[in-house]
Short mmCIF file of C-alpha atoms in Angstrom, two decimals:
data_model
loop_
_atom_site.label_atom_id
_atom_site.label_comp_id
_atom_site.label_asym_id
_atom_site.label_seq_id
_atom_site.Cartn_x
_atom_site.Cartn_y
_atom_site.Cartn_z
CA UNK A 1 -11.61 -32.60 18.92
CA UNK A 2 -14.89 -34.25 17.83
CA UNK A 3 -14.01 -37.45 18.47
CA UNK A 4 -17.64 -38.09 20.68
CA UNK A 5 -19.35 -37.23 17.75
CA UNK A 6 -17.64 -39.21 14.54
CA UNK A 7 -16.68 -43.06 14.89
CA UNK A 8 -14.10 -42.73 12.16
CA UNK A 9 -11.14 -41.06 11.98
CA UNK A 10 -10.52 -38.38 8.81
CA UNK A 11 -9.15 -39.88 5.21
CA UNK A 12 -6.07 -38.74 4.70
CA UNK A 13 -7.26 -36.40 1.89
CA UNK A 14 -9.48 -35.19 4.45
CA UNK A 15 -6.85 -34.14 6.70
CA UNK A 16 -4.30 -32.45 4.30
CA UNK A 17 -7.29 -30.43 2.23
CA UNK A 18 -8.79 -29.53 5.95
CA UNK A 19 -5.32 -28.53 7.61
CA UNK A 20 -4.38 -24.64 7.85
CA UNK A 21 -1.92 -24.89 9.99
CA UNK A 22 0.92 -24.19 7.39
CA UNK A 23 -0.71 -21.23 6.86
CA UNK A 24 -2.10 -19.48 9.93
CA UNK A 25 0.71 -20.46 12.38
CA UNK A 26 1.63 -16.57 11.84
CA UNK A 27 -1.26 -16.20 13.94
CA UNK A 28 0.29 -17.28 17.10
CA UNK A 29 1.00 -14.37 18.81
CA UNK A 30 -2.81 -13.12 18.22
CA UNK A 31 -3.73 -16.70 19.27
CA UNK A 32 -2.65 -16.68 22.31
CA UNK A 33 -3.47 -12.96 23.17
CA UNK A 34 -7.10 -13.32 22.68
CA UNK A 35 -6.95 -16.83 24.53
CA UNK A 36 -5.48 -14.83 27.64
CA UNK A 37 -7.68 -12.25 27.02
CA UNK A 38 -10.81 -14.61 27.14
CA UNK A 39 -9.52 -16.83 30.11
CA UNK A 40 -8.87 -13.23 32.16
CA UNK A 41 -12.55 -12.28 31.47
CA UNK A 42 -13.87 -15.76 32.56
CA UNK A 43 -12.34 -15.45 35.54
CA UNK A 44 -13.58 -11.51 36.13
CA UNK A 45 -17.00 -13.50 35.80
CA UNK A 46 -16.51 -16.28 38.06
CA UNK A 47 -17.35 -19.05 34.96
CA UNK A 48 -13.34 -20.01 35.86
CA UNK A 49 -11.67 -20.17 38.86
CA UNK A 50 -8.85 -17.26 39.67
CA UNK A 51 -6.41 -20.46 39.88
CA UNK A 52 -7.27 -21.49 36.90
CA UNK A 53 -7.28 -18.63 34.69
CA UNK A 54 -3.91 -17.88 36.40
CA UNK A 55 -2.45 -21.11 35.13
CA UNK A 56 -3.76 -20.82 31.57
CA UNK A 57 -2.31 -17.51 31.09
CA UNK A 58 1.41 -18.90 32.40
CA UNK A 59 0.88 -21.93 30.28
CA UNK A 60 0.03 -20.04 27.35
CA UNK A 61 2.87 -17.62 27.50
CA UNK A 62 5.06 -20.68 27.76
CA UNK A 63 3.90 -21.60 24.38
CA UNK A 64 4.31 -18.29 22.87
CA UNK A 65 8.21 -18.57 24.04
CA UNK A 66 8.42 -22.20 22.81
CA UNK A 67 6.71 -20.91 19.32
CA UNK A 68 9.09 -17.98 19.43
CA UNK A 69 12.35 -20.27 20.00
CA UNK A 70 11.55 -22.07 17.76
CA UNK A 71 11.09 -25.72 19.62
CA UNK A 72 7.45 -25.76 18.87
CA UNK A 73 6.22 -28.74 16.81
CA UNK A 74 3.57 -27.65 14.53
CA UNK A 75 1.04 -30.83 13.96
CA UNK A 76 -0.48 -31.01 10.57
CA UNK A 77 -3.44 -33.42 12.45
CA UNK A 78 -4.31 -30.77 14.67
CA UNK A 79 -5.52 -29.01 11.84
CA UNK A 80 -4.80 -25.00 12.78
CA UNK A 81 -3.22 -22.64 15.55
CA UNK A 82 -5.72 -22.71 17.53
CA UNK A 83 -6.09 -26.73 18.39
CA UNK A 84 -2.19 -26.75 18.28
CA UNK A 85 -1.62 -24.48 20.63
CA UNK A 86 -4.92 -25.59 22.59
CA UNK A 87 -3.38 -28.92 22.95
CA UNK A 88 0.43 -28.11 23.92
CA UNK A 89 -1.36 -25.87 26.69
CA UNK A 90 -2.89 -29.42 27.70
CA UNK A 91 0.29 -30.78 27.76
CA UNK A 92 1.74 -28.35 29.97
CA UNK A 93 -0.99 -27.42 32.75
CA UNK A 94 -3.64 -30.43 32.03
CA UNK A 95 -7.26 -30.41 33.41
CA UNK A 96 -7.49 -26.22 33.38
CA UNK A 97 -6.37 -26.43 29.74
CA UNK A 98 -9.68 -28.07 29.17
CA UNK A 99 -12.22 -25.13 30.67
CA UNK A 100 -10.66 -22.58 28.21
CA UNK A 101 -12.50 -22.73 25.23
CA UNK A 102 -15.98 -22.29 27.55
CA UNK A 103 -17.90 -19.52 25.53
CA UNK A 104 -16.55 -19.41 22.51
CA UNK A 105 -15.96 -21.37 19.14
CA UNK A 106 -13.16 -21.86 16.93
CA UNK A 107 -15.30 -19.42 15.01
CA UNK A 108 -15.59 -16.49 16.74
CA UNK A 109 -11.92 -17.37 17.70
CA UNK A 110 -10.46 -16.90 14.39
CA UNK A 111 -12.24 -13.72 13.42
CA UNK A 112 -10.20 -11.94 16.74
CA UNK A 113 -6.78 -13.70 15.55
CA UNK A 114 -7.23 -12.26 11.92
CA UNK A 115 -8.93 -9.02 12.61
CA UNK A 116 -6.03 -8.52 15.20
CA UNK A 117 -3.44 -9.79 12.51
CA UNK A 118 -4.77 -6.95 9.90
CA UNK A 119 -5.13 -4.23 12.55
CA UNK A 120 -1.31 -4.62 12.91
CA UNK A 121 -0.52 -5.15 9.24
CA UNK A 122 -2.42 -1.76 8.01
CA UNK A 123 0.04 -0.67 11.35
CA UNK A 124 2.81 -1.99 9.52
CA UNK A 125 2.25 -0.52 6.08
CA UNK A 126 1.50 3.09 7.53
CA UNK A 127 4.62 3.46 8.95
CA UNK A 128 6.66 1.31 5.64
CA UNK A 129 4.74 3.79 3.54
CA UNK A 130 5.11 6.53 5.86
CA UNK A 131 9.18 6.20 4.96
CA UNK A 132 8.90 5.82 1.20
CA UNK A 133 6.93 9.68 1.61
CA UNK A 134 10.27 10.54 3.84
CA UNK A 135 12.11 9.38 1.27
CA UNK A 136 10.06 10.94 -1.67
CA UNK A 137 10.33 14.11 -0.05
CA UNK A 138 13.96 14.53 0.79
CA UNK A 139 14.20 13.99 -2.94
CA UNK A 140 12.42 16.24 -4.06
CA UNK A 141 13.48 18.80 -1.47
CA UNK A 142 17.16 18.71 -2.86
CA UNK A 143 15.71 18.84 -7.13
CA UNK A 144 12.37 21.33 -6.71
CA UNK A 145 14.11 23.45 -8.78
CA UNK A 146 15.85 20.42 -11.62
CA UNK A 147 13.66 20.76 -14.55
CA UNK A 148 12.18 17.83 -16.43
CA UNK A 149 9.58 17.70 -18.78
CA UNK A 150 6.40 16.58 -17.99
CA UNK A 151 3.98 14.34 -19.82
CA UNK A 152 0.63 13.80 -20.89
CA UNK A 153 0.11 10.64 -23.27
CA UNK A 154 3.99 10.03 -22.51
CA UNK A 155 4.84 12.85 -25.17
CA UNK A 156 6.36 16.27 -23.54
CA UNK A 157 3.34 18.46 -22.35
CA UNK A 158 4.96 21.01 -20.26
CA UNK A 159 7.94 22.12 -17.77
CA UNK A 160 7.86 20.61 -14.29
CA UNK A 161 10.31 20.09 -11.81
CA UNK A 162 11.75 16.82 -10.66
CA UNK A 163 10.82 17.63 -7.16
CA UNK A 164 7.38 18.08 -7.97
CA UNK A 165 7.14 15.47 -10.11
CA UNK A 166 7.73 13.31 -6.87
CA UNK A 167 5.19 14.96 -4.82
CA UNK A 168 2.75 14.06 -6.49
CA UNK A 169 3.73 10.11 -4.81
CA UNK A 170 3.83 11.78 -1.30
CA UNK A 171 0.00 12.61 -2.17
CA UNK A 172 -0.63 9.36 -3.37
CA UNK A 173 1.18 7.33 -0.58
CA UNK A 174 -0.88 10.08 1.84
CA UNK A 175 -4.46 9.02 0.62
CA UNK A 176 -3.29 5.17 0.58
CA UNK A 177 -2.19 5.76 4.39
CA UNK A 178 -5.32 7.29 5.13
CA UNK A 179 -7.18 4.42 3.80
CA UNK A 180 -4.98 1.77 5.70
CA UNK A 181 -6.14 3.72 8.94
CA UNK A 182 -9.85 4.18 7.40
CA UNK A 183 -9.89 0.22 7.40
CA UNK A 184 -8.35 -0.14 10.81
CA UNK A 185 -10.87 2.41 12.19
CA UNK A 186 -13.67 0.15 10.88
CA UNK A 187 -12.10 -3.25 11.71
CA UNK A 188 -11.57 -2.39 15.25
CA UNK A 189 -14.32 -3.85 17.12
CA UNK A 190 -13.85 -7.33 18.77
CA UNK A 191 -15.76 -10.46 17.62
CA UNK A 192 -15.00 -12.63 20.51
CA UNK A 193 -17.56 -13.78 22.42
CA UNK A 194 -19.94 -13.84 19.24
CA UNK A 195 -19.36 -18.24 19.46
CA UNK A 196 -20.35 -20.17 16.81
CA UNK A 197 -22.78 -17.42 15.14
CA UNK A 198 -25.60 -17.02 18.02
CA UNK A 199 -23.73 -16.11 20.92
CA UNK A 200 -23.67 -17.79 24.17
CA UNK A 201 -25.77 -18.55 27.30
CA UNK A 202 -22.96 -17.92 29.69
CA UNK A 203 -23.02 -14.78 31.39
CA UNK A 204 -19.77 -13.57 29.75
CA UNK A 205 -18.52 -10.07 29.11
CA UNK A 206 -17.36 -8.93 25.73
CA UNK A 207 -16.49 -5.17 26.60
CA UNK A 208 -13.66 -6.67 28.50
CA UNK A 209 -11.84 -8.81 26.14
CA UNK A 210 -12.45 -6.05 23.66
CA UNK A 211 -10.96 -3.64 25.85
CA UNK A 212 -8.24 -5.71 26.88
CA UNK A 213 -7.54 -6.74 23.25
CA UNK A 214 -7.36 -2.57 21.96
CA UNK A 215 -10.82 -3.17 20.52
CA UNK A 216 -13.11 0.18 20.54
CA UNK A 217 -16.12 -2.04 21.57
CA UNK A 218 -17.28 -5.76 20.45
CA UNK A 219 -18.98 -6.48 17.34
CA UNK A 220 -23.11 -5.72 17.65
CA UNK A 221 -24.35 -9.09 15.99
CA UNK A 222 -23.01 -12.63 16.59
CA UNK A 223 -23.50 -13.82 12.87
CA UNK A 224 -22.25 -11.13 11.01
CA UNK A 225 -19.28 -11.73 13.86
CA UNK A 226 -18.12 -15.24 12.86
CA UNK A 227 -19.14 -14.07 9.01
CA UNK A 228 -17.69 -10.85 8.23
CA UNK A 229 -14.36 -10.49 6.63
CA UNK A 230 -14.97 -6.72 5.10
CA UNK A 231 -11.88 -6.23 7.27
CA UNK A 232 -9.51 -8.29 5.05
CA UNK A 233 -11.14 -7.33 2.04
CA UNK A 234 -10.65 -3.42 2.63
CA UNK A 235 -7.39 -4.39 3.68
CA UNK A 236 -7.04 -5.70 0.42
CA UNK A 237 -8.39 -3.04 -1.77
CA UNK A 238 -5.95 -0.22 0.05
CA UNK A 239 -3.48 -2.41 -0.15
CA UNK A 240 -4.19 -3.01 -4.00
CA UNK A 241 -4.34 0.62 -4.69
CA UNK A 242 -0.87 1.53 -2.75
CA UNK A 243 0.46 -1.20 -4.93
CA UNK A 244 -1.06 0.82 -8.42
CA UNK A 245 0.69 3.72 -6.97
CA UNK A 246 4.22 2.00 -6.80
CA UNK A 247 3.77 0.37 -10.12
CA UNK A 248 3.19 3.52 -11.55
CA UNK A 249 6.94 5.18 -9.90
CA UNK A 250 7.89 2.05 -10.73
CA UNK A 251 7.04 2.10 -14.66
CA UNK A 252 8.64 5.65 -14.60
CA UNK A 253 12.07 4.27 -13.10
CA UNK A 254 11.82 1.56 -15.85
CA UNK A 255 11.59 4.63 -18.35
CA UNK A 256 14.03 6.92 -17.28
CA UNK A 257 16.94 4.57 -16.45
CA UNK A 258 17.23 3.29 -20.06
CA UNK A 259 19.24 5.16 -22.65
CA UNK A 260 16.93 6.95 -24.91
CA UNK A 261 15.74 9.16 -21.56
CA UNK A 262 18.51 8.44 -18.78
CA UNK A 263 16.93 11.01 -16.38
CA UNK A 264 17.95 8.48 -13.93
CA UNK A 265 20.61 5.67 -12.78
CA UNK A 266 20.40 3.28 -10.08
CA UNK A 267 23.46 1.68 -8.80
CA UNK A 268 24.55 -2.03 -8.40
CA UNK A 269 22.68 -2.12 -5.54
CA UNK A 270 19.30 -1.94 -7.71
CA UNK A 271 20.52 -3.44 -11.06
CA UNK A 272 20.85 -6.72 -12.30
CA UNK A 273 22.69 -8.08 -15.39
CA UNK A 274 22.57 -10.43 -18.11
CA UNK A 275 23.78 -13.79 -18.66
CA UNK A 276 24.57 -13.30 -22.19
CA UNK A 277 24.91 -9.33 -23.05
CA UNK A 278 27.56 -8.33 -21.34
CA UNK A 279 27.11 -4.28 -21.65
CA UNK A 280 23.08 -4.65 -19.89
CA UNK A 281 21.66 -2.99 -16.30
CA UNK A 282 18.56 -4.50 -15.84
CA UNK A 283 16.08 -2.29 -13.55
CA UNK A 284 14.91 -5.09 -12.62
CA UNK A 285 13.44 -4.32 -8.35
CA UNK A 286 11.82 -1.57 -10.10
CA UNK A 287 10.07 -4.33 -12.77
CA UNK A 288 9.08 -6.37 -10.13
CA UNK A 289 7.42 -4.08 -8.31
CA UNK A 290 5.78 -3.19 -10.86
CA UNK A 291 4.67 -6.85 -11.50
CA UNK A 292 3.62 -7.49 -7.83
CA UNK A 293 0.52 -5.80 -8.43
CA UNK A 294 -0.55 -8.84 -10.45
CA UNK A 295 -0.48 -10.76 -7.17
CA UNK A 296 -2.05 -7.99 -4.45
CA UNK A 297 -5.34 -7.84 -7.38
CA UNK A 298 -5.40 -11.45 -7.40
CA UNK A 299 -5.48 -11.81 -3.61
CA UNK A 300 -8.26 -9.37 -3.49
CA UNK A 301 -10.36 -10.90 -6.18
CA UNK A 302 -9.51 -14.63 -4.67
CA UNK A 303 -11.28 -13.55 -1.66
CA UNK A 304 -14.13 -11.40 -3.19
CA UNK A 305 -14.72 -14.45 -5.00
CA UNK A 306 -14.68 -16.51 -2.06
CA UNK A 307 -16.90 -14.35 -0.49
CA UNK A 308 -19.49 -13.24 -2.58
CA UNK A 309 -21.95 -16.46 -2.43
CA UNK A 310 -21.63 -17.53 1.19
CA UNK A 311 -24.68 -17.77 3.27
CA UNK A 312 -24.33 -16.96 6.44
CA UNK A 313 -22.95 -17.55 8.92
CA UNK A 314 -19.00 -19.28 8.98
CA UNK A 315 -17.97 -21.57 6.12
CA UNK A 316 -15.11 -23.71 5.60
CA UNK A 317 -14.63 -21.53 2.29
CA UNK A 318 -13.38 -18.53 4.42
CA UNK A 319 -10.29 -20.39 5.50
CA UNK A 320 -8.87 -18.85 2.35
CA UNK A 321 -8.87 -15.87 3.70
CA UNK A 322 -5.31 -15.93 5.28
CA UNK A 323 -3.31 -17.20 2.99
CA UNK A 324 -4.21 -14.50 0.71
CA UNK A 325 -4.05 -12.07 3.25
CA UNK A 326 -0.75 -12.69 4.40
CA UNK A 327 0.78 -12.92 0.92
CA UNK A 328 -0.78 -9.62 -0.15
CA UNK A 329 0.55 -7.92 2.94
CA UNK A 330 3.91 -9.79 2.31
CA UNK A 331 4.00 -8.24 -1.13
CA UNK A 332 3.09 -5.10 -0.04
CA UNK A 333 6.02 -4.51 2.24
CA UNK A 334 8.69 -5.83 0.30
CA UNK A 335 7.51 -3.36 -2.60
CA UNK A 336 7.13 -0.37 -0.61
CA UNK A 337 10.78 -1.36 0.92
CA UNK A 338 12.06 -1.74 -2.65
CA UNK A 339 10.98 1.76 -3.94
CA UNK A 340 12.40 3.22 -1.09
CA UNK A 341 15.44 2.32 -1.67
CA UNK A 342 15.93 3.12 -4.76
CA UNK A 343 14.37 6.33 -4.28
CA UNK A 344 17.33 6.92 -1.63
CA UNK A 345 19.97 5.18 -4.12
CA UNK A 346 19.00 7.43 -7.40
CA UNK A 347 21.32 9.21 -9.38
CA UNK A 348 19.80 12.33 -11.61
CA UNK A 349 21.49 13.57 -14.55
CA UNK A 350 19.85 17.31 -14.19
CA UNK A 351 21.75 18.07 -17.44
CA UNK A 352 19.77 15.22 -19.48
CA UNK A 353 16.22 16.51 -17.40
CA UNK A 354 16.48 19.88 -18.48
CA UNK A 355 17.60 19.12 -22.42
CA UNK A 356 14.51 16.84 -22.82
CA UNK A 357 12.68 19.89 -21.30
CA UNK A 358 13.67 22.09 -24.25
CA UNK A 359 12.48 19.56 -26.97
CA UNK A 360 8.85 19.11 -28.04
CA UNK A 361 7.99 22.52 -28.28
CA UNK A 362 7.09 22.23 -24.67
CA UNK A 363 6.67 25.74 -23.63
CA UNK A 364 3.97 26.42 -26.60
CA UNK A 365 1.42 27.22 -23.78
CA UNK A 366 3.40 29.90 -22.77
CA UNK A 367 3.58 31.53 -26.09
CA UNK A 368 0.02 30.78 -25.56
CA UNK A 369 -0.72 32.51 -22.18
CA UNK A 370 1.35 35.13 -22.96
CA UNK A 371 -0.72 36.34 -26.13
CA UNK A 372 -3.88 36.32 -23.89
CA UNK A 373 -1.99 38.39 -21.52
CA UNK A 374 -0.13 40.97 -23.09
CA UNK A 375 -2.61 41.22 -26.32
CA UNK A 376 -5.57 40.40 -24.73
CA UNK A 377 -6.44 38.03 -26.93
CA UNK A 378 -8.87 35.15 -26.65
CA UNK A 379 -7.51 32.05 -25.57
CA UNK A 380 -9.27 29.92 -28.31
CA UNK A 381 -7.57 32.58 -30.86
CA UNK A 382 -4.52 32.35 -29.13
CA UNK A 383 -4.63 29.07 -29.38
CA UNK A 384 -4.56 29.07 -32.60
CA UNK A 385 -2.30 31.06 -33.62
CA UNK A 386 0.09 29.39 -31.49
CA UNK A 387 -0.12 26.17 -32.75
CA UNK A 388 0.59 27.55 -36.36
CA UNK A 389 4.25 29.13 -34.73
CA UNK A 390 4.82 25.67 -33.34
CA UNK A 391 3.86 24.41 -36.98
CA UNK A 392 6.39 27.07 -38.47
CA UNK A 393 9.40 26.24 -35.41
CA UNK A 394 8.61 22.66 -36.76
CA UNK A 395 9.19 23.34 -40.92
CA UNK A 396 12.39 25.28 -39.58
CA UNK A 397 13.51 22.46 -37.52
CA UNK A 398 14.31 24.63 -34.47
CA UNK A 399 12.13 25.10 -31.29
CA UNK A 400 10.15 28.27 -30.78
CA UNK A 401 12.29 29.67 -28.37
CA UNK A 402 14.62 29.56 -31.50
CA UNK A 403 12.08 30.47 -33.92
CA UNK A 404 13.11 34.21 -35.52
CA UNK A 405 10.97 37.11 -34.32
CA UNK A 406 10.12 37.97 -38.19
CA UNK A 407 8.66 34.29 -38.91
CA UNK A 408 6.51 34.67 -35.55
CA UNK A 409 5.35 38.07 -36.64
CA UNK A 410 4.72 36.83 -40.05
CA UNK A 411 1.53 34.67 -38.12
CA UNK A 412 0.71 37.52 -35.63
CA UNK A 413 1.94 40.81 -36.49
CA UNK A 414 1.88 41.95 -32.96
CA UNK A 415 4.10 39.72 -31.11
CA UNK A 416 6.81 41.55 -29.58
CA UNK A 417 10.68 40.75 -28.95
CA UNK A 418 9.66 40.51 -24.82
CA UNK A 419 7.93 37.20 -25.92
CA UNK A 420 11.40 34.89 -25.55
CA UNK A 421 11.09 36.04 -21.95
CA UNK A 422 8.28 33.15 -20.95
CA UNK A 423 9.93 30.49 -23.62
CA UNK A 424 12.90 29.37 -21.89
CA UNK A 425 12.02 26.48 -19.55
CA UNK A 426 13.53 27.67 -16.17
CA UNK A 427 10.96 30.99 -16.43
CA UNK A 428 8.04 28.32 -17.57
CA UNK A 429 8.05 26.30 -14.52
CA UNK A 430 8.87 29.31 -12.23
CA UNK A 431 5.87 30.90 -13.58
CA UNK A 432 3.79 28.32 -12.65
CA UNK A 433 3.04 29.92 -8.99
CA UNK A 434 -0.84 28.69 -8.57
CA UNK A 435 -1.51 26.57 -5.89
CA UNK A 436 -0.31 23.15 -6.02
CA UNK A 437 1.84 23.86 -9.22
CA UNK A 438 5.58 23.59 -10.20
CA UNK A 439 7.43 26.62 -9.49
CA UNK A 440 10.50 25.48 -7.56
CA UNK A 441 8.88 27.89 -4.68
CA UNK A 442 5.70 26.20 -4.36
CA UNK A 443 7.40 22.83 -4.05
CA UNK A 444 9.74 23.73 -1.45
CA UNK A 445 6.56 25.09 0.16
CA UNK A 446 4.79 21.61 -0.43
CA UNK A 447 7.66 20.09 0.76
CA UNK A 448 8.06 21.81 4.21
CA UNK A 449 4.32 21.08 4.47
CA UNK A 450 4.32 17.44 3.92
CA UNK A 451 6.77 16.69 6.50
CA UNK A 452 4.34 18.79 8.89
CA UNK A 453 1.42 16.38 7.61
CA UNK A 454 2.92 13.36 6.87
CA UNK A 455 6.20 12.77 8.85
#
C-alpha cells in the first residue's frame, strides 16, 4: 500500500500490533456502501468514467456476497477492511479497482464506516429497548393494582403497586431511547470526502455521497472530520446509562427472587444451579446483567481516555475505537434481551407482595395525612405525633392498623375510630391519585399512555 515510499517490509510485531482487521471486519457492509457511494459520485463528476464506476460497484457487491457466504479470506497483512476488501475488488475487476480510492483517505474512510456502524447500532438498541418497555408494560398492566411495598434506603417507605413499580423502567428505558436517537441526530452528517484532514483538490461532491449514504448533510470541517469520534463516545455514554438502568431491575430481581422477600420466581429458563448444593436457583442472567455494566463504563472510559490527549487531526490511537464500540453495543443487546425475558417469564406471588406491604408500619404517613386533614393539624405536629403511635404499635408489637383506638387516643385525644379507614394498604395506594402516583387508576392510565408514546 506504501510500498513506493518504504524499502523494507513491516517486522512482524509491526504487523500484528498494526492489524485491525480482526476487529473491524464487522464493518463490511458499511465498507462497501460508502465505497459505492463514493465511486457513484465520481462518476456524477466525471473524475471516473461511467464504465468504470459501473464495474466497481458490481465488483464490490460481489465481495459483500463472498463476505456474506462466508468464502472471504480475511488477510491479517492487509491490515483492515478497507485494504482487504480494496484488494479482492482488484482481484476481481483489475485496473478500475485502482481509481477508487481517488479523493479520499483511509481516514476520512473509516469515520463513514463507523459513524454508519453506530447510526445503525443506536437503531438497533431503540427498537431492543423499545421491547423490554413492551414488555415492562404488559406487566404492569396485568398487577397495577398487586400491592408491594415500596422502599426508600431498602427499608419499607410506603404502599405502591407492582405495576407502578415497573413504570417507573418504561420512563427510564424512554429517556435512554431518546438519548440513543439524540446521538444519532448529531452523528448524522457524512465525513467522506473530508481525505486525510484537509480535504481534496478534486472537484468532488460531498452532498451526494451524504445523501446517498442517509446522511443529513456532510461534515463542515475536514479535520474535525477524520478526528471526531463524539459519535462513539455519546454512543457510549447512552449506552452506559441504559445499562445503570438494567442493573438497577436487575439488582431488584436479585432481591426479590431469594427467600427472605420471594416477591418473585423465575423459571428454569432464567435460573441456574449449583454444583454442590443441591436445593439452590441461582438468578444468575439477572447477576450478569447487572455485572455487564462493569464492561459498557469501561468501554466508555477506554475511549475517553484514548481520546482526551490527541492532537489533531487522525491518530493511530483512535483505532481503539471499534473494538470498544462493538463490545459495548454487544453487551448492550444481550442485556436488554436478557431482562426482557425474564420480565415476560416472571412469576409474582401477590400474596407475599401485599404481606410485606403490611409490615414496617408502612402506612404511618397516612395516619399522618389524615391528622392534617380531618384535624387540621400542622403537618410538622402531625408528624410528630405520629411517629410516637408508630413508637407505641412498636412496644405492642402489632402494626398501627392493629394498634387499639384507646392507646392512639392516649397520644392524641382526638383521633377518631374513622382513622383505620386510610391504614389498610389497598386504601393507601388507591389514595394516592396525584399525578404520576400509585393508585391502581393512575397506572392503568400511565399504562394506556405509554403504549401511545412509546410503542
Amino acid at each position: 500500500m506504501w510500498g513506493g515510499r518504504f524499502g523494507v517490509a513491516p517486522d512482524a510485531i509491526m504487523q500484528k500490533i498494526n492489524a485491525s482487521i480482526d476487529v473491524d471486519k464487522r464493518l463490511y457492509a458499511e465498507d462497501i456502501a460508502g465505497s459505492i457511494a463514493h465511486a457513484r459520485m465520481l462518476a456524477s463528476r466525471d473524475i471516473l468514467s461511467a464504465r468504470d464506476a459501473a464495474a466497481i460497484v458490481k465488483g464490490l457487491e460481489a465481495v459483500r456476497c463472498e463476505i456474506e457466504s462466508g468464502s472471504f479470506v480475511f488477510r491479517t497483512e492487509l491490515e483492515d477492511i478497507h485494504m482487504n476488501v480494496e484488494a479482492r475488488l482488484a482481484e476481481l475487476i483489475g485496473e478500475p479497482a485502482k481509481r477508487l480510492h481517488v479523493a479520499r483517505s483511509r481516514n476520512d474512510q473509516v469515520a463513514v464506516d463507523f459513524r454508519l456502524w453506530v447510526r445503525g447500532a443506536c437503531d438497533r438498541a431503540d427498537a431492543a429497548l423499545r421491547e423490554f418497555q413492551r414488555a415492562l408494560i404488559d406487566r404492569a398492566e396485568k398487577h397495577a393494582a398487586t400491592v408491594m411495598p415500596g422502599f426508600t434506603h431498602l427499608q419499607p417507605a410506603q404502599p405502591v403497586t407492582f405495576g407502578h413499580h415497573l413504570m417507573a423502567y418504561v420512563e427510564m428505558a424512554g429517556r435512554d431511547r431518546a438519548r440513543f436517537a439524540d446521538a444519532r441526530k448529531r452523528l448524522n452528517e457524512c465525513p467522506l470526502g473530508a481525505a486525510a484532514l484537509a480535504g481534496t483538490s478534486f472537484p468532488i461532491d460531498r452532498s451526494h455521497t451524504a445523501r446517498a449514504l442517509g446522511f443529513e448533510r456532510p461534515t463542515a470541517n475536514s479535520l474535525d472530520s477524520v478526528s471526531d469520534r463524539d459519535f462513539a463516545l455519546e454512543f457510549l455514554a447512552a449506552a452506559s446509562i441504559a445499562a445503570i438502568h438494567l442493573s438497577r431491575l436487575a439488582e431488584e430481581f436479585v432481591i426479590w427472587t431469594g427467600p427472605q422477600f420471594g416477591f418473585v420466581r423465575l423459571s428454569d429458563a432464567w435460573s441456574t444451579g449449583s454444583s454442590i448444593m443441591p436445593q439452590k436457583r441461582n438468578p444468575d442472567a439477572a447477576e450478569l446483567v447487572r455485572a455487564t455494566t462493569g464492561r459498557l463504563f469501561g468501554s466508555l472510559i477506554g475511549l475517553a481516555t484514548v481520546m482526551k490527549g490527541l492532537p489533531l487531526a487522525y491518530s493511530k490511537d483512535m483505532q481503539e475505537d471499534k473494538a470498544r464500540t462493538f463490545a459495548a453495543a454487544d453487551a448492550l443487546m444481550l442485556a436488554v434481551a436478557a431482562m426482557t425475558g425474564m420480565i415476560d417469564d416472571l412469576t409474582v406471588d401477590e400474596a407475599r407482595m401485599k404481606a410485606a406491604a403490611g409490615a414496617g408500619f408502612i402506612t404511618a404517613t397516612d395516619l399522618a395525612d389524615w391528622l392534617v386533614r380531618e384535624l387540621g393539624m400542622p403537618f410538622r405536629e402531625a408528624h410528630h405525633v405520629t411517629g410516637r403511635i408508630v413508637r407505641r404499635a412498636e412496644e405492642k408489637g402489632c402494626d398501627i392498623a392493629e394498634l387499639p383506638l384507646a392507646d392512639m387516643r392516649a397520644i392524641e385525644p382526638r383521633i377518631a375510630k374513622s382513622v383505620y379507614a386510610v391504614l389498610g394498604v389497598e386504601n393507601s395506594v388507591a389514595s394516592r391519585t396525584s399525578f404520576g402516583g400509585t393508585a391502581p387508576a393512575n397506572v392503568r392510565r400511565a399504562c394506556r399512555a405509554a403504549r401511545a408514546k412509546y410503542l
